[in-house]
Short mmCIF file of C-alpha atoms in Angstrom, two decimals:
data_model
loop_
_atom_site.label_atom_id
_atom_site.label_comp_id
_atom_site.label_asym_id
_atom_site.label_seq_id
_atom_site.Cartn_x
_atom_site.Cartn_y
_atom_site.Cartn_z
CA MET A 1 -7.15 -20.50 -28.69
CA SER A 2 -4.71 -17.69 -27.44
CA HIS A 3 -4.81 -16.36 -24.07
CA ALA A 4 -3.41 -12.89 -22.68
CA ILE A 5 -3.30 -11.04 -19.49
CA ARG A 6 -5.34 -7.87 -19.67
CA ILE A 7 -6.51 -4.94 -17.53
CA HIS A 8 -9.97 -3.29 -17.69
CA GLU A 9 -9.12 -1.09 -14.95
CA THR A 10 -6.00 0.05 -13.14
CA GLY A 11 -5.22 -0.78 -9.92
CA GLY A 12 -3.26 -3.91 -7.61
CA PRO A 13 -2.48 -7.14 -8.91
CA GLU A 14 -5.91 -8.05 -9.02
CA VAL A 15 -6.94 -6.54 -11.77
CA LEU A 16 -4.94 -8.68 -13.85
CA ARG A 17 -7.09 -11.19 -15.94
CA TRP A 18 -6.44 -14.17 -17.80
CA GLU A 19 -8.46 -13.87 -21.07
CA LYS A 20 -9.03 -15.55 -24.61
CA VAL A 21 -8.09 -13.62 -27.18
CA GLU A 22 -8.04 -13.74 -30.95
CA VAL A 23 -4.86 -12.81 -32.71
CA GLY A 24 -5.60 -13.02 -36.42
CA HIS A 25 -3.27 -12.22 -39.27
CA PRO A 26 -0.12 -9.68 -39.29
CA GLY A 27 -0.64 -6.52 -41.38
CA PRO A 28 2.24 -4.71 -42.89
CA GLY A 29 5.18 -4.22 -41.16
CA HIS A 30 4.04 -6.64 -38.41
CA VAL A 31 4.57 -10.50 -37.48
CA ARG A 32 2.64 -13.00 -35.37
CA LEU A 33 5.02 -13.90 -32.51
CA ARG A 34 4.40 -17.30 -30.40
CA HIS A 35 5.97 -16.38 -27.25
CA GLU A 36 8.09 -18.60 -25.38
CA ALA A 37 8.95 -16.60 -22.35
CA VAL A 38 7.71 -13.14 -21.24
CA GLY A 39 9.82 -10.78 -19.20
CA LEU A 40 8.50 -9.58 -15.75
CA ASN A 41 9.67 -5.80 -14.97
CA PHE A 42 8.96 -3.42 -12.44
CA ALA A 43 7.65 -0.95 -15.16
CA ASP A 44 4.71 -3.16 -15.63
CA THR A 45 3.32 -2.29 -12.34
CA TYR A 46 3.29 1.51 -13.26
CA PHE A 47 1.13 0.27 -16.19
CA ARG A 48 -1.12 -1.78 -14.12
CA SER A 49 -1.31 0.84 -11.53
CA GLY A 50 -1.82 3.94 -13.69
CA LEU A 51 1.38 5.61 -13.09
CA TYR A 52 2.15 4.99 -16.59
CA PRO A 53 -1.02 6.07 -18.12
CA MET A 54 -2.80 4.23 -21.27
CA PRO A 55 -6.11 3.57 -22.68
CA LEU A 56 -8.15 0.84 -21.47
CA PRO A 57 -8.77 -2.24 -21.51
CA ALA A 58 -4.86 -3.00 -22.41
CA GLY A 59 -2.70 -5.72 -22.51
CA MET A 60 0.35 -5.81 -20.29
CA GLY A 61 4.08 -5.97 -20.60
CA VAL A 62 6.94 -4.92 -23.22
CA GLU A 63 9.14 -7.84 -23.08
CA GLY A 64 8.85 -11.00 -24.52
CA SER A 65 10.64 -14.00 -26.77
CA GLY A 66 9.69 -16.52 -29.02
CA VAL A 67 9.31 -17.68 -32.70
CA VAL A 68 8.03 -15.81 -35.46
CA GLU A 69 5.06 -17.33 -36.99
CA ALA A 70 3.81 -15.18 -39.84
CA VAL A 71 5.04 -12.04 -41.11
CA GLY A 72 3.17 -9.21 -42.75
CA HIS A 73 4.05 -7.51 -46.04
CA GLY A 74 6.95 -5.51 -46.28
CA VAL A 75 8.87 -7.35 -43.11
CA GLU A 76 12.41 -7.95 -44.25
CA ASN A 77 14.53 -7.95 -40.84
CA VAL A 78 12.99 -11.42 -39.73
CA SER A 79 11.43 -14.54 -41.48
CA VAL A 80 8.92 -17.11 -40.09
CA GLY A 81 10.96 -19.34 -37.82
CA ASP A 82 13.23 -16.83 -36.58
CA ARG A 83 13.73 -16.69 -32.84
CA VAL A 84 13.43 -13.19 -31.70
CA THR A 85 13.32 -10.76 -28.62
CA TYR A 86 11.60 -7.20 -27.89
CA THR A 87 11.52 -4.72 -25.67
CA GLY A 88 11.03 -1.06 -24.46
CA PHE A 89 8.65 0.20 -26.90
CA LEU A 90 5.12 1.49 -26.17
CA ASN A 91 3.62 0.18 -29.16
CA THR A 92 4.75 -3.28 -27.70
CA LEU A 93 2.63 -3.32 -24.82
CA GLY A 94 0.60 -6.74 -24.65
CA ALA A 95 3.73 -9.08 -23.99
CA TYR A 96 1.85 -10.89 -21.50
CA SER A 97 0.29 -13.51 -24.16
CA THR A 98 0.82 -16.95 -25.57
CA GLU A 99 0.84 -15.26 -29.22
CA ARG A 100 0.15 -11.82 -30.47
CA ILE A 101 0.94 -9.50 -33.46
CA VAL A 102 3.76 -7.19 -33.18
CA PRO A 103 5.52 -4.76 -35.12
CA ALA A 104 8.41 -5.95 -36.61
CA ALA A 105 10.87 -3.23 -36.32
CA PRO A 106 11.70 -3.52 -32.71
CA LEU A 107 12.69 -7.18 -32.84
CA ILE A 108 15.92 -8.48 -32.33
CA ARG A 109 16.90 -12.08 -33.71
CA LEU A 110 18.45 -14.09 -31.14
CA PRO A 111 21.90 -15.97 -31.84
CA ASP A 112 21.89 -19.78 -31.35
CA ASP A 113 23.61 -19.79 -27.86
CA ILE A 114 20.82 -17.77 -26.32
CA SER A 115 17.81 -19.19 -25.31
CA CYS A 116 14.20 -17.38 -25.44
CA GLU A 117 13.98 -18.00 -21.45
CA THR A 118 17.30 -16.16 -21.25
CA ALA A 119 16.32 -13.15 -23.62
CA ALA A 120 13.29 -12.77 -22.05
CA ALA A 121 15.09 -12.24 -18.58
CA MET A 122 17.95 -10.14 -19.94
CA THR A 123 16.35 -8.04 -23.00
CA MET A 124 14.91 -4.85 -21.13
CA ARG A 125 17.41 -5.16 -17.99
CA GLY A 126 20.50 -6.02 -20.35
CA LEU A 127 19.98 -3.19 -22.97
CA THR A 128 19.50 -0.71 -20.09
CA SER A 129 22.77 -2.35 -18.65
CA ALA A 130 24.14 -1.70 -21.79
CA TYR A 131 23.56 1.81 -22.35
CA LEU A 132 24.36 2.52 -18.68
CA MET A 133 27.91 1.14 -18.95
CA ARG A 134 28.56 1.77 -22.58
CA ARG A 135 26.86 5.15 -23.59
CA ILE A 136 25.70 7.31 -20.59
CA TYR A 137 29.01 8.06 -18.79
CA ASP A 138 32.63 7.83 -20.00
CA PHE A 139 33.78 5.52 -17.46
CA LYS A 140 37.40 5.04 -17.11
CA ALA A 141 39.22 1.94 -14.86
CA GLY A 142 39.41 3.04 -11.37
CA ASP A 143 35.91 4.83 -11.40
CA THR A 144 33.25 4.14 -8.81
CA ILE A 145 29.65 3.87 -9.07
CA LEU A 146 27.03 3.57 -6.14
CA LEU A 147 24.35 1.14 -7.66
CA HIS A 148 20.91 0.94 -5.89
CA ALA A 149 19.00 -2.09 -5.78
CA ALA A 150 22.01 -4.22 -6.46
CA ALA A 151 20.75 -7.58 -6.20
CA GLY A 152 17.75 -6.62 -8.85
CA GLY A 153 17.89 -8.03 -12.26
CA VAL A 154 19.67 -4.64 -13.69
CA GLY A 155 21.82 -4.51 -10.82
CA LEU A 156 23.32 -7.88 -11.02
CA ILE A 157 24.05 -7.35 -14.73
CA VAL A 158 25.60 -3.63 -14.12
CA SER A 159 27.75 -5.14 -11.09
CA GLN A 160 29.37 -7.85 -13.60
CA TRP A 161 29.62 -5.43 -16.55
CA ALA A 162 31.15 -2.95 -14.08
CA ARG A 163 33.86 -5.31 -13.25
CA LEU A 164 34.72 -6.19 -16.82
CA LEU A 165 35.54 -2.15 -17.02
CA GLY A 166 37.47 -2.09 -13.99
CA LEU A 167 35.17 -0.03 -12.14
CA ARG A 168 34.52 -0.27 -8.37
CA VAL A 169 30.83 -0.80 -7.30
CA ILE A 170 29.15 0.15 -4.15
CA GLY A 171 25.54 -1.24 -3.91
CA THR A 172 22.68 -1.19 -1.66
CA VAL A 173 20.42 -3.50 -0.65
CA SER A 174 17.52 -3.96 1.72
CA SER A 175 18.58 -7.09 3.18
CA GLU A 176 21.78 -9.70 4.39
CA ALA A 177 20.61 -11.99 1.92
CA LYS A 178 20.41 -9.80 -1.07
CA ALA A 179 23.85 -8.66 -0.03
CA GLU A 180 25.39 -11.99 -0.57
CA VAL A 181 23.92 -11.97 -3.85
CA ALA A 182 25.13 -8.63 -5.03
CA ARG A 183 28.66 -9.47 -3.42
CA ALA A 184 28.82 -12.54 -5.39
CA HIS A 185 27.97 -10.64 -8.55
CA GLY A 186 30.72 -8.13 -8.38
CA CYS A 187 29.59 -5.48 -5.75
CA ASP A 188 33.30 -4.68 -3.83
CA ASP A 189 31.06 -2.96 -1.17
CA VAL A 190 27.36 -3.52 0.03
CA ILE A 191 25.31 -0.90 2.12
CA ASN A 192 22.24 -2.36 3.64
CA TYR A 193 19.57 0.89 3.91
CA SER A 194 17.45 -0.62 6.01
CA HIS A 195 19.76 0.34 8.86
CA GLU A 196 22.80 2.07 7.22
CA ASP A 197 22.93 5.80 6.58
CA VAL A 198 23.69 5.46 2.69
CA ALA A 199 25.38 8.79 2.14
CA ARG A 200 27.43 8.95 5.25
CA ARG A 201 28.49 5.28 4.27
CA VAL A 202 29.49 6.48 0.65
CA ARG A 203 31.62 9.41 1.99
CA GLU A 204 33.30 6.83 4.41
CA LEU A 205 34.22 4.56 1.58
CA THR A 206 35.31 6.98 -0.70
CA ASP A 207 37.56 9.20 1.84
CA GLY A 208 34.95 11.66 1.60
CA VAL A 209 35.09 12.20 -2.32
CA GLY A 210 31.80 10.39 -3.39
CA VAL A 211 31.27 8.39 -6.42
CA ASN A 212 31.29 9.18 -10.05
CA VAL A 213 28.00 8.05 -10.69
CA VAL A 214 24.75 7.09 -9.03
CA PHE A 215 22.27 4.48 -10.71
CA ASP A 216 19.11 4.86 -8.45
CA SER A 217 16.28 2.89 -9.43
CA VAL A 218 14.65 3.24 -6.09
CA GLY A 219 13.35 6.68 -6.50
CA LYS A 220 11.87 8.78 -3.61
CA ASP A 221 13.31 6.70 -0.54
CA THR A 222 16.97 7.38 -1.70
CA PHE A 223 16.53 10.68 -4.02
CA ASP A 224 18.24 12.50 -1.21
CA ALA A 225 20.90 9.84 -0.26
CA SER A 226 22.11 9.58 -3.93
CA LEU A 227 22.61 13.61 -4.31
CA ASP A 228 24.72 13.42 -1.44
CA SER A 229 26.53 10.69 -2.69
CA VAL A 230 27.86 12.07 -6.07
CA LYS A 231 31.10 13.54 -6.14
CA ARG A 232 31.99 16.98 -7.54
CA ARG A 233 30.56 17.45 -10.86
CA GLY A 234 29.55 13.67 -10.79
CA LEU A 235 26.52 12.07 -12.58
CA MET A 236 23.14 10.96 -11.05
CA VAL A 237 21.24 9.12 -13.13
CA CYS A 238 17.43 8.48 -12.11
CA LEU A 239 16.62 4.89 -13.67
CA GLY A 240 13.14 4.00 -11.81
CA THR A 241 10.81 4.73 -9.09
CA ALA A 242 10.22 1.56 -6.90
CA SER A 243 9.46 3.25 -3.83
CA GLY A 244 7.37 6.25 -5.41
CA PRO A 245 8.32 8.82 -8.11
CA PHE A 246 11.57 11.04 -7.41
CA PRO A 247 10.36 14.23 -5.56
CA LEU A 248 10.36 17.72 -7.07
CA PHE A 249 12.86 19.95 -6.44
CA ASN A 250 14.64 23.12 -7.37
CA PRO A 251 17.61 22.91 -9.53
CA GLN A 252 19.26 25.19 -7.66
CA ILE A 253 20.01 22.57 -5.46
CA LEU A 254 22.37 21.17 -7.36
CA ALA A 255 24.86 24.25 -6.95
CA THR A 256 25.24 23.46 -3.01
CA LYS A 257 25.86 19.50 -4.04
CA GLY A 258 28.95 19.92 -5.93
CA SER A 259 27.20 20.99 -9.46
CA PRO A 260 26.22 17.37 -10.18
CA TYR A 261 24.63 16.55 -13.51
CA LEU A 262 21.25 14.87 -13.29
CA THR A 263 19.44 12.61 -15.62
CA ARG A 264 16.17 10.83 -16.17
CA PRO A 265 17.05 8.30 -19.24
CA ALA A 266 14.38 6.01 -21.11
CA LEU A 267 15.57 2.92 -22.59
CA ALA A 268 13.57 3.64 -25.63
CA ASP A 269 15.97 6.54 -26.54
CA TYR A 270 18.76 4.26 -26.66
CA ILE A 271 17.46 1.38 -28.68
CA ALA A 272 15.37 3.72 -31.05
CA GLU A 273 17.90 3.58 -33.89
CA PRO A 274 18.37 0.31 -35.37
CA ALA A 275 22.03 0.43 -35.54
CA GLU A 276 22.70 1.35 -32.09
CA ARG A 277 20.03 -1.01 -31.12
CA SER A 278 21.97 -3.67 -32.85
CA ALA A 279 25.18 -2.80 -31.22
CA LEU A 280 24.16 -2.88 -27.85
CA ALA A 281 22.57 -6.16 -28.29
CA SER A 282 25.08 -7.41 -29.84
CA GLU A 283 27.64 -6.48 -27.31
CA LEU A 284 25.18 -7.93 -24.61
CA PHE A 285 24.84 -10.87 -26.17
CA GLY A 286 28.30 -11.55 -26.31
CA HIS A 287 29.16 -11.18 -22.90
CA VAL A 288 26.35 -13.47 -21.80
CA ALA A 289 27.27 -16.38 -24.50
CA ALA A 290 31.01 -16.05 -23.29
CA GLY A 291 29.92 -16.48 -19.62
CA ARG A 292 31.24 -13.06 -18.44
CA ILE A 293 27.98 -12.24 -17.61
CA ARG A 294 25.58 -14.62 -15.95
CA ILE A 295 21.76 -14.20 -16.57
CA GLU A 296 20.20 -16.00 -13.34
CA ILE A 297 16.30 -16.44 -13.51
CA ASN A 298 15.80 -16.60 -10.02
CA GLN A 299 12.00 -16.78 -10.15
CA ARG A 300 9.41 -18.44 -12.86
CA TYR A 301 5.84 -17.87 -13.19
CA PRO A 302 3.16 -19.49 -15.26
CA LEU A 303 2.15 -16.89 -17.46
CA GLN A 304 -1.65 -17.23 -15.86
CA ASP A 305 -0.14 -16.77 -12.48
CA ALA A 306 0.85 -12.76 -13.27
CA VAL A 307 -1.17 -11.58 -10.13
CA GLN A 308 0.98 -13.57 -7.76
CA ALA A 309 4.05 -12.34 -9.73
CA HIS A 310 3.12 -9.09 -9.59
CA ARG A 311 2.94 -9.29 -5.59
CA ASP A 312 5.92 -10.86 -5.31
CA LEU A 313 7.69 -8.25 -7.29
CA GLU A 314 6.16 -5.09 -5.58
CA ALA A 315 6.99 -6.84 -2.15
CA ARG A 316 10.51 -7.13 -2.99
CA LYS A 317 10.52 -10.73 -2.63
CA THR A 318 12.35 -11.37 -6.24
CA THR A 319 16.23 -11.43 -6.53
CA GLY A 320 17.81 -10.95 -10.28
CA SER A 321 15.43 -11.65 -13.26
CA SER A 322 11.95 -13.24 -12.99
CA ILE A 323 10.19 -14.16 -16.14
CA LEU A 324 6.80 -15.63 -17.45
CA THR A 325 6.49 -19.04 -18.84
CA VAL A 326 4.08 -19.53 -21.84
#
């Protein structure tokens, strides 16, 4: 019998339930996938809490890796026995499961040298990092970025990728332990926002100029400091809302902050086209397979312990990538 983590109401981690589920056979355009590992992402807590609305009851999770066990009519991009990974589509909700039916279209076949655990730990984070590094800004060697949550899953990949591109990385963290992790993965300078003024420190580190790009995945608590850290006509990228939603603001404020650009991108819009998804995945997998980017799975939880995993995630007890094992 297959099992899945499901919710019947929104709320705290306690609403996550371990339930038996019937999987059945894949219909046209779908496959039956046996998971080997499932990604744990902060965005999962948004669905669970209701910040991202969805019909209930519902499954949880949008990222997983495993083996194709059956294919429906018309599926040509994958075959039975293929090792695959997926992420980033609303129609893939339900990854917290031992086995499931999933659309074939978003599946990405894994090269032999990428394990399912590594894939589950990096598909969403890695593809996010890929579009940040390769699509959202025309980076040049010597550019400087401010990277919030530098010791998180995306932060560690972006730091390493930025180093490959010759960028200077100023990272922010919440503790000295996380500062050490950030430095070890490529941050040139680290700011502890628990007791340092981020914007003031950024200006000191950049001789008053500011940074080319800010990657802000924290949200409410860092929004003002992020805007005050961008150089004239730089770019602020709002990635996530770990501390709460970004505040509403009058765009006129941008005219007083050096005319920066502001964007709130979504991964789905950068991997919607198969060719672009393939290109980003290939570059990511190539860096990981060659050891240029290390994917460190710092937390592993049995799938049935998703409640504890969510508690640790929201308490900011995790670093790097976390997965649920099946």
